[in-house]
């Protein structure tokens, strides 16, 4: 069985979760501005994309980050916005009417009490959402590993761990290799972990990556946020460490 995500702690979910915050801000914008304008091709218009870049405060996708790559921002230039749009549509918080996205009645309920929606948002996003760069088969194959991933990170992310640290635990034969050798040998394994597991947990707000002083190509250490223990109860909660087997 998949670990249950059930928010119980008294935490500020919108402050900790980039995904919930982005969904909340998008629905609030649509409610206050008469909708989110759409282009002729159905994408969110540049006015909203710029607003989102400034206000979402999404790690690694701030306005400064995004405008360092593109002079003008379209929806396609801001990957977190794809997820926010998909999730608000999937949960029926926004609906399309002609050339705008408008809040639904459920969307207005979400604005009043976003924390009540967190369990549903988190479960759908973590376990079943298909990112634009992934395939449904990959998501299905990962389901049987989630309990192991979460229990491992529950221990290792207490002090902070990099993707390569986790790969060495999962594949102990690689442990003696240098980081350079590991990067070459375990590129695909590390990529799957980084984007399929760690990114989801960061975007959901259960982990954060400490990147101060690092270059774009260097991996930071991942740590748990208060949201982790507020919504997850795992078998490893009482364990002090996990060894390489």
PDB file of C-alpha atoms in Angstrom:
ATOM      1  CA  UNK A   1       0.000   0.000   0.000  1.00  0.00           C
ATOM      2  CA  UNK A   2       1.081   3.568  -0.643  1.00  0.00           C
ATOM      3  CA  UNK A   3       1.867   5.678   2.429  1.00  0.00           C
ATOM      4  CA  UNK A   4      -1.167   7.787   3.313  1.00  0.00           C
ATOM      5  CA  UNK A   5      -0.814  11.551   3.119  1.00  0.00           C
ATOM      6  CA  UNK A   6      -2.953  13.055   5.849  1.00  0.00           C
ATOM      7  CA  UNK A   7      -2.344  16.575   7.109  1.00  0.00           C
ATOM      8  CA  UNK A   8      -2.566  16.688  10.896  1.00  0.00           C
ATOM      9  CA  UNK A   9      -0.010  19.183  12.114  1.00  0.00           C
ATOM     10  CA  UNK A  10      -0.606  22.906  12.557  1.00  0.00           C
ATOM     11  CA  UNK A  11       1.552  24.242   9.717  1.00  0.00           C
ATOM     12  CA  UNK A  12       1.214  27.021   7.141  1.00  0.00           C
ATOM     13  CA  UNK A  13       0.759  24.821   4.078  1.00  0.00           C
ATOM     14  CA  UNK A  14       0.652  27.661   1.548  1.00  0.00           C
ATOM     15  CA  UNK A  15       3.970  29.022   2.860  1.00  0.00           C
ATOM     16  CA  UNK A  16       5.661  25.606   2.659  1.00  0.00           C
ATOM     17  CA  UNK A  17       4.146  24.102  -0.492  1.00  0.00           C
ATOM     18  CA  UNK A  18       5.005  25.769  -3.822  1.00  0.00           C
ATOM     19  CA  UNK A  19       2.314  23.700  -5.554  1.00  0.00           C
ATOM     20  CA  UNK A  20      -0.525  24.545  -3.182  1.00  0.00           C
ATOM     21  CA  UNK A  21       0.589  28.196  -3.086  1.00  0.00           C
ATOM     22  CA  UNK A  22       0.658  28.384  -6.888  1.00  0.00           C
ATOM     23  CA  UNK A  23      -2.799  26.824  -7.139  1.00  0.00           C
ATOM     24  CA  UNK A  24      -4.154  29.162  -4.456  1.00  0.00           C
ATOM     25  CA  UNK A  25      -2.695  32.276  -6.075  1.00  0.00           C
ATOM     26  CA  UNK A  26      -3.976  31.249  -9.519  1.00  0.00           C
ATOM     27  CA  UNK A  27      -7.544  30.675  -8.326  1.00  0.00           C
ATOM     28  CA  UNK A  28      -7.441  33.912  -6.300  1.00  0.00           C
ATOM     29  CA  UNK A  29      -6.172  35.832  -9.349  1.00  0.00           C
ATOM     30  CA  UNK A  30      -8.949  34.373 -11.516  1.00  0.00           C
ATOM     31  CA  UNK A  31     -11.500  35.303  -8.852  1.00  0.00           C
ATOM     32  CA  UNK A  32     -10.255  38.847  -8.389  1.00  0.00           C
ATOM     33  CA  UNK A  33      -9.359  39.766 -11.975  1.00  0.00           C
ATOM     34  CA  UNK A  34     -12.359  38.391 -13.829  1.00  0.00           C
ATOM     35  CA  UNK A  35     -10.492  35.289 -14.939  1.00  0.00           C
ATOM     36  CA  UNK A  36      -7.089  34.286 -16.306  1.00  0.00           C
ATOM     37  CA  UNK A  37      -6.846  35.352 -19.933  1.00  0.00           C
ATOM     38  CA  UNK A  38      -6.000  32.753 -22.555  1.00  0.00           C
ATOM     39  CA  UNK A  39      -4.219  33.163 -25.880  1.00  0.00           C
ATOM     40  CA  UNK A  40      -5.610  32.055 -29.231  1.00  0.00           C
ATOM     41  CA  UNK A  41      -3.922  28.660 -28.704  1.00  0.00           C
ATOM     42  CA  UNK A  42      -5.412  28.282 -25.209  1.00  0.00           C
ATOM     43  CA  UNK A  43      -2.269  29.049 -23.198  1.00  0.00           C
ATOM     44  CA  UNK A  44      -2.335  31.383 -20.190  1.00  0.00           C
ATOM     45  CA  UNK A  45      -1.566  34.878 -21.416  1.00  0.00           C
ATOM     46  CA  UNK A  46       1.704  36.732 -20.826  1.00  0.00           C
ATOM     47  CA  UNK A  47       0.143  39.140 -18.344  1.00  0.00           C
ATOM     48  CA  UNK A  48      -0.718  36.279 -16.002  1.00  0.00           C
ATOM     49  CA  UNK A  49       2.525  34.364 -16.625  1.00  0.00           C
ATOM     50  CA  UNK A  50       4.546  37.448 -15.640  1.00  0.00           C
ATOM     51  CA  UNK A  51       2.350  37.910 -12.553  1.00  0.00           C
ATOM     52  CA  UNK A  52       2.827  34.252 -11.618  1.00  0.00           C
ATOM     53  CA  UNK A  53       6.609  34.449 -12.064  1.00  0.00           C
ATOM     54  CA  UNK A  54       6.748  37.397  -9.654  1.00  0.00           C
ATOM     55  CA  UNK A  55       4.266  36.087  -7.072  1.00  0.00           C
ATOM     56  CA  UNK A  56       4.613  32.291  -6.951  1.00  0.00           C
ATOM     57  CA  UNK A  57       8.061  32.432  -5.253  1.00  0.00           C
ATOM     58  CA  UNK A  58       8.758  29.004  -6.730  1.00  0.00           C
ATOM     59  CA  UNK A  59      12.253  27.696  -5.894  1.00  0.00           C
ATOM     60  CA  UNK A  60      14.521  27.789  -8.990  1.00  0.00           C
ATOM     61  CA  UNK A  61      11.718  29.423 -11.004  1.00  0.00           C
ATOM     62  CA  UNK A  62      11.587  32.939  -9.585  1.00  0.00           C
ATOM     63  CA  UNK A  63      11.116  35.893 -11.926  1.00  0.00           C
ATOM     64  CA  UNK A  64      14.881  36.476 -11.776  1.00  0.00           C
ATOM     65  CA  UNK A  65      15.582  32.836 -12.747  1.00  0.00           C
ATOM     66  CA  UNK A  66      13.037  32.827 -15.570  1.00  0.00           C
ATOM     67  CA  UNK A  67      13.960  36.196 -17.061  1.00  0.00           C
ATOM     68  CA  UNK A  68      17.633  35.227 -17.066  1.00  0.00           C
ATOM     69  CA  UNK A  69      16.681  32.680 -19.743  1.00  0.00           C
ATOM     70  CA  UNK A  70      13.860  34.449 -21.620  1.00  0.00           C
ATOM     71  CA  UNK A  71      13.223  38.143 -22.240  1.00  0.00           C
ATOM     72  CA  UNK A  72       9.486  37.486 -22.553  1.00  0.00           C
ATOM     73  CA  UNK A  73       7.639  34.784 -20.632  1.00  0.00           C
ATOM     74  CA  UNK A  74       5.001  32.513 -22.118  1.00  0.00           C
ATOM     75  CA  UNK A  75       3.256  29.677 -20.282  1.00  0.00           C
ATOM     76  CA  UNK A  76       5.615  27.215 -21.986  1.00  0.00           C
ATOM     77  CA  UNK A  77       8.614  28.965 -20.375  1.00  0.00           C
ATOM     78  CA  UNK A  78       7.430  28.278 -16.797  1.00  0.00           C
ATOM     79  CA  UNK A  79       7.191  24.500 -16.120  1.00  0.00           C
ATOM     80  CA  UNK A  80       5.622  24.861 -12.632  1.00  0.00           C
ATOM     81  CA  UNK A  81       2.698  26.647 -14.275  1.00  0.00           C
ATOM     82  CA  UNK A  82       1.951  23.555 -16.363  1.00  0.00           C
ATOM     83  CA  UNK A  83       1.490  21.549 -13.163  1.00  0.00           C
ATOM     84  CA  UNK A  84      -0.560  24.258 -11.436  1.00  0.00           C
ATOM     85  CA  UNK A  85      -2.866  24.493 -14.433  1.00  0.00           C
ATOM     86  CA  UNK A  86      -3.221  20.710 -14.731  1.00  0.00           C
ATOM     87  CA  UNK A  87      -3.999  20.280 -11.032  1.00  0.00           C
ATOM     88  CA  UNK A  88      -6.545  23.121 -10.876  1.00  0.00           C
ATOM     89  CA  UNK A  89      -8.286  21.604 -13.893  1.00  0.00           C
ATOM     90  CA  UNK A  90      -8.103  18.040 -12.558  1.00  0.00           C
ATOM     91  CA  UNK A  91      -9.582  19.062  -9.203  1.00  0.00           C
ATOM     92  CA  UNK A  92     -12.163  21.259 -10.948  1.00  0.00           C
ATOM     93  CA  UNK A  93     -11.041  24.488  -9.255  1.00  0.00           C
ATOM     94  CA  UNK A  94     -10.922  26.435 -12.551  1.00  0.00           C
ATOM     95  CA  UNK A  95     -13.048  26.045 -15.669  1.00  0.00           C
ATOM     96  CA  UNK A  96     -12.637  27.468 -19.136  1.00  0.00           C
ATOM     97  CA  UNK A  97     -15.271  29.833 -20.498  1.00  0.00           C
ATOM     98  CA  UNK A  98     -14.417  31.129 -23.971  1.00  0.00           C
ATOM     99  CA  UNK A  99     -11.008  32.819 -23.640  1.00  0.00           C
ATOM    100  CA  UNK A 100     -10.669  32.888 -19.832  1.00  0.00           C
ATOM    101  CA  UNK A 101     -10.250  30.502 -16.913  1.00  0.00           C
ATOM    102  CA  UNK A 102     -12.754  31.164 -14.144  1.00  0.00           C
ATOM    103  CA  UNK A 103     -13.025  29.799 -10.592  1.00  0.00           C
ATOM    104  CA  UNK A 104     -15.673  27.165  -9.972  1.00  0.00           C
ATOM    105  CA  UNK A 105     -17.758  26.954  -6.816  1.00  0.00           C
ATOM    106  CA  UNK A 106     -15.299  24.325  -5.618  1.00  0.00           C
ATOM    107  CA  UNK A 107     -12.474  26.722  -6.483  1.00  0.00           C
ATOM    108  CA  UNK A 108     -13.976  29.345  -4.178  1.00  0.00           C
ATOM    109  CA  UNK A 109     -14.257  26.729  -1.413  1.00  0.00           C
ATOM    110  CA  UNK A 110     -10.557  26.049  -1.983  1.00  0.00           C
ATOM    111  CA  UNK A 111      -9.787  29.757  -1.511  1.00  0.00           C
ATOM    112  CA  UNK A 112     -11.562  29.758   1.857  1.00  0.00           C
ATOM    113  CA  UNK A 113      -9.905  26.609   3.187  1.00  0.00           C
ATOM    114  CA  UNK A 114      -6.966  25.435   1.041  1.00  0.00           C
ATOM    115  CA  UNK A 115      -5.607  23.182   3.809  1.00  0.00           C
ATOM    116  CA  UNK A 116      -8.715  20.989   3.505  1.00  0.00           C
ATOM    117  CA  UNK A 117      -7.655  20.178  -0.076  1.00  0.00           C
ATOM    118  CA  UNK A 118      -4.003  19.397   0.674  1.00  0.00           C
ATOM    119  CA  UNK A 119      -4.378  15.625   1.178  1.00  0.00           C
ATOM    120  CA  UNK A 120      -6.086  15.279  -2.193  1.00  0.00           C
ATOM    121  CA  UNK A 121      -3.645  17.575  -4.002  1.00  0.00           C
ATOM    122  CA  UNK A 122      -0.634  15.833  -2.440  1.00  0.00           C
ATOM    123  CA  UNK A 123      -1.839  12.282  -3.096  1.00  0.00           C
ATOM    124  CA  UNK A 124      -2.743  12.969  -6.711  1.00  0.00           C
ATOM    125  CA  UNK A 125       0.430  14.897  -7.458  1.00  0.00           C
ATOM    126  CA  UNK A 126       2.877  12.588  -5.709  1.00  0.00           C
ATOM    127  CA  UNK A 127       1.511   9.253  -6.849  1.00  0.00           C
ATOM    128  CA  UNK A 128      -0.366   9.716 -10.116  1.00  0.00           C
ATOM    129  CA  UNK A 129       0.378  13.018 -11.850  1.00  0.00           C
ATOM    130  CA  UNK A 130       2.222  12.617 -15.172  1.00  0.00           C
ATOM    131  CA  UNK A 131       4.705  15.426 -15.842  1.00  0.00           C
ATOM    132  CA  UNK A 132       5.092  16.618 -19.437  1.00  0.00           C
ATOM    133  CA  UNK A 133       8.486  14.884 -19.643  1.00  0.00           C
ATOM    134  CA  UNK A 134       7.255  11.541 -18.242  1.00  0.00           C
ATOM    135  CA  UNK A 135       5.153   8.607 -19.390  1.00  0.00           C
ATOM    136  CA  UNK A 136       2.234   6.972 -17.600  1.00  0.00           C
ATOM    137  CA  UNK A 137       4.171   3.690 -17.507  1.00  0.00           C
ATOM    138  CA  UNK A 138       6.966   5.325 -15.485  1.00  0.00           C
ATOM    139  CA  UNK A 139       4.489   6.602 -12.897  1.00  0.00           C
ATOM    140  CA  UNK A 140       2.883   3.177 -12.587  1.00  0.00           C
ATOM    141  CA  UNK A 141       6.254   1.430 -12.239  1.00  0.00           C
ATOM    142  CA  UNK A 142       7.293   3.844  -9.465  1.00  0.00           C
ATOM    143  CA  UNK A 143       4.227   3.120  -7.313  1.00  0.00           C
ATOM    144  CA  UNK A 144       5.714   0.030  -5.713  1.00  0.00           C
ATOM    145  CA  UNK A 145       8.843   1.977  -4.686  1.00  0.00           C
ATOM    146  CA  UNK A 146       7.256   4.975  -2.986  1.00  0.00           C
ATOM    147  CA  UNK A 147       7.103   3.420   0.498  1.00  0.00           C
ATOM    148  CA  UNK A 148      10.798   2.563   0.309  1.00  0.00           C
ATOM    149  CA  UNK A 149      11.760   6.003  -1.054  1.00  0.00           C
ATOM    150  CA  UNK A 150       9.808   7.865   1.635  1.00  0.00           C
ATOM    151  CA  UNK A 151      11.166   5.734   4.487  1.00  0.00           C
ATOM    152  CA  UNK A 152      14.732   6.123   3.238  1.00  0.00           C
ATOM    153  CA  UNK A 153      14.388   9.893   2.870  1.00  0.00           C
ATOM    154  CA  UNK A 154      12.590  10.097   6.198  1.00  0.00           C
ATOM    155  CA  UNK A 155      15.909   9.133   7.794  1.00  0.00           C
ATOM    156  CA  UNK A 156      18.514  10.529   5.427  1.00  0.00           C
ATOM    157  CA  UNK A 157      16.920  13.947   4.864  1.00  0.00           C
ATOM    158  CA  UNK A 158      16.994  14.695   8.587  1.00  0.00           C
ATOM    159  CA  UNK A 159      20.595  15.837   8.221  1.00  0.00           C
ATOM    160  CA  UNK A 160      20.456  16.416   4.469  1.00  0.00           C
ATOM    161  CA  UNK A 161      21.324  14.110   1.583  1.00  0.00           C
ATOM    162  CA  UNK A 162      22.210  14.529  -2.085  1.00  0.00           C
ATOM    163  CA  UNK A 163      20.782  12.435  -4.946  1.00  0.00           C
ATOM    164  CA  UNK A 164      24.098  10.558  -5.172  1.00  0.00           C
ATOM    165  CA  UNK A 165      23.933   9.721  -1.448  1.00  0.00           C
ATOM    166  CA  UNK A 166      20.576   8.051  -2.063  1.00  0.00           C
ATOM    167  CA  UNK A 167      21.798   6.229  -5.179  1.00  0.00           C
ATOM    168  CA  UNK A 168      24.714   4.780  -3.169  1.00  0.00           C
ATOM    169  CA  UNK A 169      22.276   3.386  -0.608  1.00  0.00           C
ATOM    170  CA  UNK A 170      19.984   1.935  -3.258  1.00  0.00           C
ATOM    171  CA  UNK A 171      22.881   0.526  -5.293  1.00  0.00           C
ATOM    172  CA  UNK A 172      25.701  -0.305  -2.847  1.00  0.00           C
ATOM    173  CA  UNK A 173      27.918  -1.664  -5.633  1.00  0.00           C
ATOM    174  CA  UNK A 174      28.364   1.946  -6.719  1.00  0.00           C
ATOM    175  CA  UNK A 175      29.315   3.227  -3.264  1.00  0.00           C
ATOM    176  CA  UNK A 176      33.125   2.962  -3.820  1.00  0.00           C
ATOM    177  CA  UNK A 177      32.961   5.076  -6.990  1.00  0.00           C
ATOM    178  CA  UNK A 178      33.969   8.749  -6.994  1.00  0.00           C
ATOM    179  CA  UNK A 179      31.285  11.385  -7.534  1.00  0.00           C
ATOM    180  CA  UNK A 180      32.527  11.889 -11.111  1.00  0.00           C
ATOM    181  CA  UNK A 181      32.364   8.154 -11.813  1.00  0.00           C
ATOM    182  CA  UNK A 182      28.974   7.984 -10.108  1.00  0.00           C
ATOM    183  CA  UNK A 183      27.646  10.787 -12.278  1.00  0.00           C
ATOM    184  CA  UNK A 184      28.675   8.879 -15.396  1.00  0.00           C
ATOM    185  CA  UNK A 185      27.661   5.397 -14.230  1.00  0.00           C
ATOM    186  CA  UNK A 186      24.432   6.349 -12.480  1.00  0.00           C
ATOM    187  CA  UNK A 187      23.221   9.218 -14.669  1.00  0.00           C
ATOM    188  CA  UNK A 188      19.871   7.599 -15.481  1.00  0.00           C
ATOM    189  CA  UNK A 189      19.283   6.334 -11.941  1.00  0.00           C
ATOM    190  CA  UNK A 190      20.100   9.754 -10.504  1.00  0.00           C
ATOM    191  CA  UNK A 191      17.905  11.515 -13.058  1.00  0.00           C
ATOM    192  CA  UNK A 192      14.929   9.255 -12.291  1.00  0.00           C
ATOM    193  CA  UNK A 193      15.386   9.911  -8.575  1.00  0.00           C
ATOM    194  CA  UNK A 194      15.893  13.641  -9.002  1.00  0.00           C
ATOM    195  CA  UNK A 195      12.908  14.322 -11.233  1.00  0.00           C
ATOM    196  CA  UNK A 196      10.559  11.473 -10.353  1.00  0.00           C
ATOM    197  CA  UNK A 197      10.928  11.577  -6.589  1.00  0.00           C
ATOM    198  CA  UNK A 198      12.875  14.542  -5.185  1.00  0.00           C
ATOM    199  CA  UNK A 199      11.367  17.205  -7.450  1.00  0.00           C
ATOM    200  CA  UNK A 200       7.860  16.040  -6.645  1.00  0.00           C
ATOM    201  CA  UNK A 201       8.549  16.155  -2.927  1.00  0.00           C
ATOM    202  CA  UNK A 202      10.099  19.641  -3.243  1.00  0.00           C
ATOM    203  CA  UNK A 203       7.300  21.045  -5.387  1.00  0.00           C
ATOM    204  CA  UNK A 204       4.792  19.604  -2.948  1.00  0.00           C
ATOM    205  CA  UNK A 205       6.712  21.216  -0.083  1.00  0.00           C
ATOM    206  CA  UNK A 206       7.808  18.141   1.889  1.00  0.00           C
ATOM    207  CA  UNK A 207      11.488  18.637   1.017  1.00  0.00           C
ATOM    208  CA  UNK A 208      13.650  21.619   0.117  1.00  0.00           C
ATOM    209  CA  UNK A 209      17.035  21.726  -1.574  1.00  0.00           C
ATOM    210  CA  UNK A 210      19.790  23.773   0.085  1.00  0.00           C
ATOM    211  CA  UNK A 211      21.610  25.367  -2.860  1.00  0.00           C
ATOM    212  CA  UNK A 212      23.421  28.359  -1.395  1.00  0.00           C
ATOM    213  CA  UNK A 213      26.868  28.769  -2.921  1.00  0.00           C
ATOM    214  CA  UNK A 214      26.359  26.053  -5.544  1.00  0.00           C
ATOM    215  CA  UNK A 215      26.645  26.281  -9.316  1.00  0.00           C
ATOM    216  CA  UNK A 216      23.798  25.296 -11.608  1.00  0.00           C
ATOM    217  CA  UNK A 217      25.372  21.888 -12.235  1.00  0.00           C
ATOM    218  CA  UNK A 218      25.998  21.013  -8.578  1.00  0.00           C
ATOM    219  CA  UNK A 219      23.479  19.094  -6.490  1.00  0.00           C
ATOM    220  CA  UNK A 220      22.321  20.520  -3.209  1.00  0.00           C
ATOM    221  CA  UNK A 221      21.412  18.590  -0.068  1.00  0.00           C
ATOM    222  CA  UNK A 222      17.733  17.792   0.422  1.00  0.00           C
ATOM    223  CA  UNK A 223      16.140  18.383   3.823  1.00  0.00           C
ATOM    224  CA  UNK A 224      12.670  17.777   5.245  1.00  0.00           C
ATOM    225  CA  UNK A 225      10.316  20.699   5.884  1.00  0.00           C
ATOM    226  CA  UNK A 226       7.822  20.819   8.797  1.00  0.00           C
ATOM    227  CA  UNK A 227       5.165  19.715   6.309  1.00  0.00           C
ATOM    228  CA  UNK A 228       6.780  16.259   6.057  1.00  0.00           C
ATOM    229  CA  UNK A 229       6.076  15.191   9.639  1.00  0.00           C
ATOM    230  CA  UNK A 230       2.737  17.027   9.602  1.00  0.00           C
ATOM    231  CA  UNK A 231       1.314  14.788   6.879  1.00  0.00           C
ATOM    232  CA  UNK A 232       3.327  11.538   6.852  1.00  0.00           C
ATOM    233  CA  UNK A 233       3.545   8.760   9.415  1.00  0.00           C
ATOM    234  CA  UNK A 234       6.113   6.166   8.362  1.00  0.00           C
ATOM    235  CA  UNK A 235       7.583   2.939   9.703  1.00  0.00           C
ATOM    236  CA  UNK A 236      11.023   4.583   9.894  1.00  0.00           C
ATOM    237  CA  UNK A 237       9.920   7.416  12.204  1.00  0.00           C
ATOM    238  CA  UNK A 238      11.583   5.663  15.148  1.00  0.00           C
ATOM    239  CA  UNK A 239      14.728   4.570  13.273  1.00  0.00           C
ATOM    240  CA  UNK A 240      17.937   6.468  13.823  1.00  0.00           C
ATOM    241  CA  UNK A 241      19.740   5.469  10.618  1.00  0.00           C
ATOM    242  CA  UNK A 242      19.666   3.225   7.604  1.00  0.00           C
ATOM    243  CA  UNK A 243      22.670   1.282   6.476  1.00  0.00           C
ATOM    244  CA  UNK A 244      23.865   0.023   3.120  1.00  0.00           C
ATOM    245  CA  UNK A 245      22.787  -3.580   2.628  1.00  0.00           C
TER     246      UNK A 245
END
